PDB file of C-alpha atoms in Angstrom:
ATOM      1  CA  ASP A   1     113.679  -2.256  53.583  1.00  0.00           C
ATOM      2  CA  ILE A   2     110.438  -0.307  53.713  1.00  0.00           C
ATOM      3  CA  VAL A   3     107.812  -1.910  51.494  1.00  0.00           C
ATOM      4  CA  MET A   4     105.437   0.375  49.604  1.00  0.00           C
ATOM      5  CA  THR A   5     102.139  -1.180  48.539  1.00  0.00           C
ATOM      6  CA  GLN A   6     100.000   0.592  45.980  1.00  0.00           C
ATOM      7  CA  ALA A   7      96.374   0.050  45.009  1.00  0.00           C
ATOM      8  CA  PRO A   8      94.854  -0.324  42.557  1.00  0.00           C
ATOM      9  CA  LEU A   9      97.391  -1.531  40.002  1.00  0.00           C
ATOM     10  CA  SER A  10      95.343   0.032  37.265  1.00  0.00           C
ATOM     11  CA  VAL A  11      92.525   2.537  37.035  1.00  0.00           C
ATOM     12  CA  SER A  12      90.381   3.678  34.133  1.00  0.00           C
ATOM     13  CA  VAL A  13      88.940   7.166  34.418  1.00  0.00           C
ATOM     14  CA  THR A  14      86.560   9.238  32.350  1.00  0.00           C
ATOM     15  CA  PRO A  15      88.099  12.602  31.430  1.00  0.00           C
ATOM     16  CA  GLY A  16      86.874  15.250  33.828  1.00  0.00           C
ATOM     17  CA  GLU A  17      86.269  12.745  36.610  1.00  0.00           C
ATOM     18  CA  SER A  18      88.470  12.235  39.663  1.00  0.00           C
ATOM     19  CA  ALA A  19      90.863   9.421  40.505  1.00  0.00           C
ATOM     20  CA  SER A  20      92.478   8.297  43.727  1.00  0.00           C
ATOM     21  CA  ILE A  21      95.505   6.073  44.234  1.00  0.00           C
ATOM     22  CA  SER A  22      96.423   4.582  47.574  1.00  0.00           C
ATOM     23  CA  CYS A  23      99.805   3.701  48.960  1.00  0.00           C
ATOM     24  CA  ARG A  24     100.704   2.012  52.224  1.00  0.00           C
ATOM     25  CA  SER A  25     104.127   1.781  53.808  1.00  0.00           C
ATOM     26  CA  SER A  26     105.364  -1.065  56.004  1.00  0.00           C
ATOM     27  CA  LYS A  27     106.805   1.459  58.448  1.00  0.00           C
ATOM     28  CA  SER A  28     105.901   4.953  59.552  1.00  0.00           C
ATOM     29  CA  LEU A  29     107.327   7.561  57.190  1.00  0.00           C
ATOM     30  CA  LEU A  30     106.939  10.338  59.761  1.00  0.00           C
ATOM     31  CA  HIS A  31     110.353  11.602  60.805  1.00  0.00           C
ATOM     32  CA  SER A  32     111.001  13.152  64.198  1.00  0.00           C
ATOM     33  CA  ASN A  33     111.359  16.474  62.376  1.00  0.00           C
ATOM     34  CA  GLY A  34     107.653  16.354  61.558  1.00  0.00           C
ATOM     35  CA  ILE A  35     108.137  15.641  57.857  1.00  0.00           C
ATOM     36  CA  THR A  36     106.505  12.640  56.231  1.00  0.00           C
ATOM     37  CA  TYR A  37     108.843  11.339  53.555  1.00  0.00           C
ATOM     38  CA  VAL A  38     106.428  10.016  50.955  1.00  0.00           C
ATOM     39  CA  TYR A  39     106.607  11.144  47.349  1.00  0.00           C
ATOM     40  CA  TRP A  40     104.543  10.644  44.219  1.00  0.00           C
ATOM     41  CA  TYR A  41     105.912  10.346  40.688  1.00  0.00           C
ATOM     42  CA  LEU A  42     104.304  10.078  37.283  1.00  0.00           C
ATOM     43  CA  GLN A  43     105.954   8.247  34.427  1.00  0.00           C
ATOM     44  CA  LYS A  44     104.299   9.201  31.179  1.00  0.00           C
ATOM     45  CA  PRO A  45     104.592   6.723  28.298  1.00  0.00           C
ATOM     46  CA  GLY A  46     108.163   6.581  27.028  1.00  0.00           C
ATOM     47  CA  LYS A  47     109.367   9.235  29.475  1.00  0.00           C
ATOM     48  CA  SER A  48     111.361   9.460  32.686  1.00  0.00           C
ATOM     49  CA  PRO A  49     109.528   9.696  36.003  1.00  0.00           C
ATOM     50  CA  GLN A  50     108.632  13.198  37.134  1.00  0.00           C
ATOM     51  CA  LEU A  51     108.013  14.387  40.669  1.00  0.00           C
ATOM     52  CA  LEU A  52     104.412  15.343  41.431  1.00  0.00           C
ATOM     53  CA  ILE A  53     104.151  15.524  45.216  1.00  0.00           C
ATOM     54  CA  TYR A  54     106.914  15.751  47.798  1.00  0.00           C
ATOM     55  CA  ARG A  55     106.790  15.216  51.556  1.00  0.00           C
ATOM     56  CA  MET A  56     103.267  13.812  51.347  1.00  0.00           C
ATOM     57  CA  SER A  57     101.302  16.913  50.423  1.00  0.00           C
ATOM     58  CA  ASN A  58     103.493  19.485  48.676  1.00  0.00           C
ATOM     59  CA  LEU A  59     102.974  20.148  44.989  1.00  0.00           C
ATOM     60  CA  ALA A  60     106.160  20.072  42.931  1.00  0.00           C
ATOM     61  CA  SER A  61     106.981  23.027  40.729  1.00  0.00           C
ATOM     62  CA  GLY A  62     104.894  23.202  37.570  1.00  0.00           C
ATOM     63  CA  VAL A  63     102.451  20.499  38.638  1.00  0.00           C
ATOM     64  CA  PRO A  64      98.782  21.444  38.181  1.00  0.00           C
ATOM     65  CA  ASP A  65      96.782  21.942  41.365  1.00  0.00           C
ATOM     66  CA  ARG A  66      94.435  19.189  40.178  1.00  0.00           C
ATOM     67  CA  PHE A  67      96.932  16.920  41.936  1.00  0.00           C
ATOM     68  CA  SER A  68      96.959  16.621  45.709  1.00  0.00           C
ATOM     69  CA  GLY A  69      98.526  14.341  48.269  1.00  0.00           C
ATOM     70  CA  SER A  70      97.404  13.420  51.751  1.00  0.00           C
ATOM     71  CA  GLY A  71      97.772  10.759  54.371  1.00  0.00           C
ATOM     72  CA  SER A  72      98.926   9.665  57.761  1.00  0.00           C
ATOM     73  CA  GLU A  73     102.125   7.979  58.922  1.00  0.00           C
ATOM     74  CA  THR A  74     101.650   4.845  56.850  1.00  0.00           C
ATOM     75  CA  ASP A  75      98.649   5.385  54.571  1.00  0.00           C
ATOM     76  CA  PHE A  76      98.750   7.845  51.723  1.00  0.00           C
ATOM     77  CA  THR A  77      96.553   9.008  48.884  1.00  0.00           C
ATOM     78  CA  LEU A  78      97.165  10.768  45.618  1.00  0.00           C
ATOM     79  CA  LYS A  79      94.060  12.433  44.245  1.00  0.00           C
ATOM     80  CA  ILE A  80      93.690  13.709  40.724  1.00  0.00           C
ATOM     81  CA  SER A  81      90.727  15.993  40.156  1.00  0.00           C
ATOM     82  CA  ARG A  82      89.317  16.544  36.684  1.00  0.00           C
ATOM     83  CA  VAL A  83      91.539  13.976  34.955  1.00  0.00           C
ATOM     84  CA  GLU A  84      92.921  15.073  31.604  1.00  0.00           C
ATOM     85  CA  ALA A  85      94.500  13.168  28.715  1.00  0.00           C
ATOM     86  CA  GLU A  86      97.970  14.364  29.769  1.00  0.00           C
ATOM     87  CA  ASP A  87      97.578  12.545  33.112  1.00  0.00           C
ATOM     88  CA  VAL A  88      97.848   9.120  31.483  1.00  0.00           C
ATOM     89  CA  GLY A  89     100.791   7.071  32.681  1.00  0.00           C
ATOM     90  CA  ILE A  90     102.069   5.086  35.637  1.00  0.00           C
ATOM     91  CA  TYR A  91     101.980   6.625  39.091  1.00  0.00           C
ATOM     92  CA  TYR A  92     104.508   5.531  41.692  1.00  0.00           C
ATOM     93  CA  CYS A  93     104.619   6.289  45.368  1.00  0.00           C
ATOM     94  CA  GLY A  94     108.049   6.257  46.940  1.00  0.00           C
ATOM     95  CA  GLN A  95     109.601   6.711  50.349  1.00  0.00           C
ATOM     96  CA  LEU A  96     112.781   8.638  51.011  1.00  0.00           C
ATOM     97  CA  LEU A  97     112.908   8.248  54.770  1.00  0.00           C
ATOM     98  CA  GLU A  98     115.490   5.522  54.248  1.00  0.00           C
ATOM     99  CA  ASN A  99     117.151   4.252  51.087  1.00  0.00           C
ATOM    100  CA  PRO A 100     114.463   4.792  48.440  1.00  0.00           C
ATOM    101  CA  THR A 101     111.828   2.198  47.730  1.00  0.00           C
ATOM    102  CA  PHE A 102     108.851   2.469  45.433  1.00  0.00           C
ATOM    103  CA  GLY A 103     105.415   0.999  45.001  1.00  0.00           C
ATOM    104  CA  ALA A 104     104.719  -1.275  42.049  1.00  0.00           C
ATOM    105  CA  GLY A 105     102.947   1.505  40.197  1.00  0.00           C
ATOM    106  CA  THR A 106      99.376   2.308  39.219  1.00  0.00           C
ATOM    107  CA  LYS A 107      98.556   2.591  35.550  1.00  0.00           C
ATOM    108  CA  LEU A 108      96.033   5.304  34.792  1.00  0.00           C
ATOM    109  CA  GLU A 109      94.118   5.044  31.528  1.00  0.00           C
ATOM    110  CA  LEU A 110      91.238   7.011  30.077  1.00  0.00           C
ATOM    111  CA  LYS A 111      87.855   5.481  29.406  1.00  0.00           C
TER     112      LYS A 111
ATOM    113  CA  GLU B   1     117.391  24.557  33.622  1.00  0.00           C
ATOM    114  CA  VAL B   2     118.442  21.405  35.447  1.00  0.00           C
ATOM    115  CA  GLN B   3     119.669  18.715  33.065  1.00  0.00           C
ATOM    116  CA  LEU B   4     120.945  15.223  33.720  1.00  0.00           C
ATOM    117  CA  VAL B   5     122.310  13.273  30.776  1.00  0.00           C
ATOM    118  CA  GLU B   6     123.246   9.627  31.211  1.00  0.00           C
ATOM    119  CA  SER B   7     125.578   7.754  28.896  1.00  0.00           C
ATOM    120  CA  GLY B   8     127.654   4.606  28.739  1.00  0.00           C
ATOM    121  CA  GLY B   9     124.960   1.978  28.373  1.00  0.00           C
ATOM    122  CA  GLY B  10     125.049  -0.803  25.841  1.00  0.00           C
ATOM    123  CA  LEU B  11     125.064  -4.534  25.231  1.00  0.00           C
ATOM    124  CA  VAL B  12     127.481  -6.449  27.453  1.00  0.00           C
ATOM    125  CA  GLN B  13     128.074 -10.117  28.146  1.00  0.00           C
ATOM    126  CA  PRO B  14     127.359 -11.636  31.546  1.00  0.00           C
ATOM    127  CA  GLY B  15     130.300 -11.291  33.901  1.00  0.00           C
ATOM    128  CA  ARG B  16     131.702  -8.253  32.118  1.00  0.00           C
ATOM    129  CA  SER B  17     131.891  -4.637  33.278  1.00  0.00           C
ATOM    130  CA  LEU B  18     130.426  -1.315  32.219  1.00  0.00           C
ATOM    131  CA  LYS B  19     130.726   2.255  33.482  1.00  0.00           C
ATOM    132  CA  LEU B  20     127.835   4.677  33.309  1.00  0.00           C
ATOM    133  CA  SER B  21     128.123   8.457  33.480  1.00  0.00           C
ATOM    134  CA  CYS B  22     125.624  11.191  34.286  1.00  0.00           C
ATOM    135  CA  LEU B  23     126.572  14.724  33.269  1.00  0.00           C
ATOM    136  CA  ALA B  24     124.787  17.401  35.276  1.00  0.00           C
ATOM    137  CA  SER B  25     124.133  21.009  34.344  1.00  0.00           C
ATOM    138  CA  GLY B  26     121.913  23.900  35.357  1.00  0.00           C
ATOM    139  CA  PHE B  27     122.689  23.656  39.074  1.00  0.00           C
ATOM    140  CA  THR B  28     125.644  23.516  41.465  1.00  0.00           C
ATOM    141  CA  PHE B  29     126.358  19.802  41.243  1.00  0.00           C
ATOM    142  CA  SER B  30     128.637  19.734  44.292  1.00  0.00           C
ATOM    143  CA  ASN B  31     125.752  20.802  46.555  1.00  0.00           C
ATOM    144  CA  TYR B  32     123.479  17.832  45.910  1.00  0.00           C
ATOM    145  CA  GLY B  33     123.310  14.165  46.690  1.00  0.00           C
ATOM    146  CA  MET B  34     122.663  11.907  43.725  1.00  0.00           C
ATOM    147  CA  ASN B  35     121.134   8.534  43.052  1.00  0.00           C
ATOM    148  CA  TRP B  36     121.113   5.808  40.442  1.00  0.00           C
ATOM    149  CA  ILE B  37     117.736   4.171  39.895  1.00  0.00           C
ATOM    150  CA  ARG B  38     116.977   1.474  37.370  1.00  0.00           C
ATOM    151  CA  GLN B  39     113.933   0.120  35.612  1.00  0.00           C
ATOM    152  CA  ALA B  40     113.928  -3.330  34.058  1.00  0.00           C
ATOM    153  CA  PRO B  41     111.919  -3.617  30.835  1.00  0.00           C
ATOM    154  CA  GLY B  42     108.220  -3.367  31.643  1.00  0.00           C
ATOM    155  CA  LYS B  43     108.907  -3.250  35.366  1.00  0.00           C
ATOM    156  CA  GLY B  44     108.878  -0.693  38.180  1.00  0.00           C
ATOM    157  CA  LEU B  45     111.542   1.501  39.739  1.00  0.00           C
ATOM    158  CA  GLU B  46     114.416   0.053  41.736  1.00  0.00           C
ATOM    159  CA  TRP B  47     116.869   2.207  43.646  1.00  0.00           C
ATOM    160  CA  VAL B  48     120.481   1.149  43.013  1.00  0.00           C
ATOM    161  CA  ALA B  49     122.846   3.490  44.856  1.00  0.00           C
ATOM    162  CA  SER B  50     123.167   6.899  46.521  1.00  0.00           C
ATOM    163  CA  ILE B  51     126.063   9.247  47.109  1.00  0.00           C
ATOM    164  CA  SER B  52     126.158  12.412  49.180  1.00  0.00           C
ATOM    165  CA  SER B  53     127.363  15.741  47.833  1.00  0.00           C
ATOM    166  CA  SER B  54     130.924  15.276  49.070  1.00  0.00           C
ATOM    167  CA  SER B  55     131.006  11.493  48.619  1.00  0.00           C
ATOM    168  CA  SER B  56     131.106  11.033  52.393  1.00  0.00           C
ATOM    169  CA  TYR B  57     128.047   8.818  52.453  1.00  0.00           C
ATOM    170  CA  ILE B  58     127.470   6.013  49.974  1.00  0.00           C
ATOM    171  CA  TYR B  59     124.764   3.370  50.015  1.00  0.00           C
ATOM    172  CA  TYR B  60     123.890   0.422  47.794  1.00  0.00           C
ATOM    173  CA  ALA B  61     120.952  -1.851  47.242  1.00  0.00           C
ATOM    174  CA  ASP B  62     121.650  -5.404  48.386  1.00  0.00           C
ATOM    175  CA  THR B  63     121.173  -6.599  44.822  1.00  0.00           C
ATOM    176  CA  VAL B  64     124.258  -4.708  43.617  1.00  0.00           C
ATOM    177  CA  LYS B  65     126.414  -4.435  46.739  1.00  0.00           C
ATOM    178  CA  GLY B  66     129.938  -5.653  46.086  1.00  0.00           C
ATOM    179  CA  ARG B  67     129.499  -5.454  42.317  1.00  0.00           C
ATOM    180  CA  PHE B  68     128.612  -1.796  41.630  1.00  0.00           C
ATOM    181  CA  THR B  69     130.478   1.344  42.715  1.00  0.00           C
ATOM    182  CA  ILE B  70     128.962   4.820  42.713  1.00  0.00           C
ATOM    183  CA  SER B  71     131.273   7.815  42.541  1.00  0.00           C
ATOM    184  CA  ARG B  72     131.308  11.416  41.469  1.00  0.00           C
ATOM    185  CA  ASP B  73     133.676  14.075  40.179  1.00  0.00           C
ATOM    186  CA  ASN B  74     132.369  17.451  41.315  1.00  0.00           C
ATOM    187  CA  ALA B  75     134.934  19.279  39.180  1.00  0.00           C
ATOM    188  CA  LYS B  76     133.474  17.597  36.108  1.00  0.00           C
ATOM    189  CA  ASN B  77     129.835  17.751  37.249  1.00  0.00           C
ATOM    190  CA  THR B  78     129.607  14.038  36.629  1.00  0.00           C
ATOM    191  CA  LEU B  79     128.168  11.063  38.491  1.00  0.00           C
ATOM    192  CA  TYR B  80     129.384   7.547  37.744  1.00  0.00           C
ATOM    193  CA  LEU B  81     128.278   3.969  38.222  1.00  0.00           C
ATOM    194  CA  GLN B  82     130.928   1.309  37.742  1.00  0.00           C
ATOM    195  CA  MET B  83     129.228  -2.021  37.222  1.00  0.00           C
ATOM    196  CA  THR B  84     131.145  -5.296  37.394  1.00  0.00           C
ATOM    197  CA  SER B  85     130.176  -8.980  37.292  1.00  0.00           C
ATOM    198  CA  LEU B  86     127.068  -8.043  35.377  1.00  0.00           C
ATOM    199  CA  ARG B  87     124.144 -10.444  35.349  1.00  0.00           C
ATOM    200  CA  SER B  88     121.126 -10.799  33.093  1.00  0.00           C
ATOM    201  CA  GLU B  89     118.967  -9.396  35.893  1.00  0.00           C
ATOM    202  CA  ASP B  90     120.925  -6.130  35.715  1.00  0.00           C
ATOM    203  CA  THR B  91     119.346  -5.455  32.323  1.00  0.00           C
ATOM    204  CA  ALA B  92     117.502  -2.177  32.742  1.00  0.00           C
ATOM    205  CA  LEU B  93     117.223   1.484  31.912  1.00  0.00           C
ATOM    206  CA  TYR B  94     119.486   3.279  34.361  1.00  0.00           C
ATOM    207  CA  TYR B  95     118.508   6.759  35.507  1.00  0.00           C
ATOM    208  CA  CYS B  96     120.435   9.253  37.562  1.00  0.00           C
ATOM    209  CA  ALA B  97     118.267  11.402  39.806  1.00  0.00           C
ATOM    210  CA  ARG B  98     118.988  14.399  42.013  1.00  0.00           C
ATOM    211  CA  ARG B  99     118.125  14.886  45.618  1.00  0.00           C
ATOM    212  CA  PRO B 100     116.235  16.099  47.449  1.00  0.00           C
ATOM    213  CA  GLY B 101     113.117  14.261  46.578  1.00  0.00           C
ATOM    214  CA  LEU B 102     114.449  12.753  43.327  1.00  0.00           C
ATOM    215  CA  ALA B 103     113.077  15.948  41.840  1.00  0.00           C
ATOM    216  CA  TYR B 104     115.051  15.654  38.606  1.00  0.00           C
ATOM    217  CA  TRP B 105     115.733  12.591  36.460  1.00  0.00           C
ATOM    218  CA  GLY B 106     117.766  12.040  33.355  1.00  0.00           C
ATOM    219  CA  GLN B 107     116.449  10.320  30.253  1.00  0.00           C
ATOM    220  CA  GLY B 108     118.175   7.062  31.181  1.00  0.00           C
ATOM    221  CA  THR B 109     120.765   4.840  29.517  1.00  0.00           C
ATOM    222  CA  LEU B 110     119.929   1.261  28.595  1.00  0.00           C
ATOM    223  CA  VAL B 111     122.104  -1.586  29.825  1.00  0.00           C
ATOM    224  CA  THR B 112     121.490  -4.988  28.282  1.00  0.00           C
ATOM    225  CA  VAL B 113     123.331  -7.974  29.736  1.00  0.00           C
ATOM    226  CA  SER B 114     123.175 -10.897  27.358  1.00  0.00           C
ATOM    227  CA  SER B 115     125.426 -13.408  25.680  1.00  0.00           C
TER     228      SER B 115
END
């Protein structure tokens, strides 16, 4: 199985500041079709996970453009610009190149 | 609007069985692969099983292989997870999620395995 390693496990951010979350995969997530199959999800307190970023850098429908995804074949970053109160929750990276696996999650809190 | 509504969870004794359902609406269910993903209390996300749109391709996590069976009824817009030989470590909130990208998730149904 592909192992997804996230860092940090928690981050505390002042509203209006930026935050970055890293994710590393144990295997390249770049398919021969040119698509990198890494995804980012946010699980708000008491809610189901919601898709934020698909295929490494594409914003899901309805997601504010304060969120962005980038990376290479094995190293990925989720950046949140101008953090707001509604961004609080646990962020998971996941890979869908093979049977899905997820990182352990990064808990984002406000200072 | 895409909706996924899980049901069938509850308290069950170790070694017993339980069948979960996920009723889909707001999209053409028969066109999409589906997944079951679970989350133990206070823990992260664990993929359980996947099924393709026509049930031709089915995959399981090693932790449930041989005990759980994923299936679907496209006429009823419903995804199922038959769980047998349940263990305490199967205690979790079980979500169904739609491909591609696990873009849509249900609210989850809680399965508690305890004597």
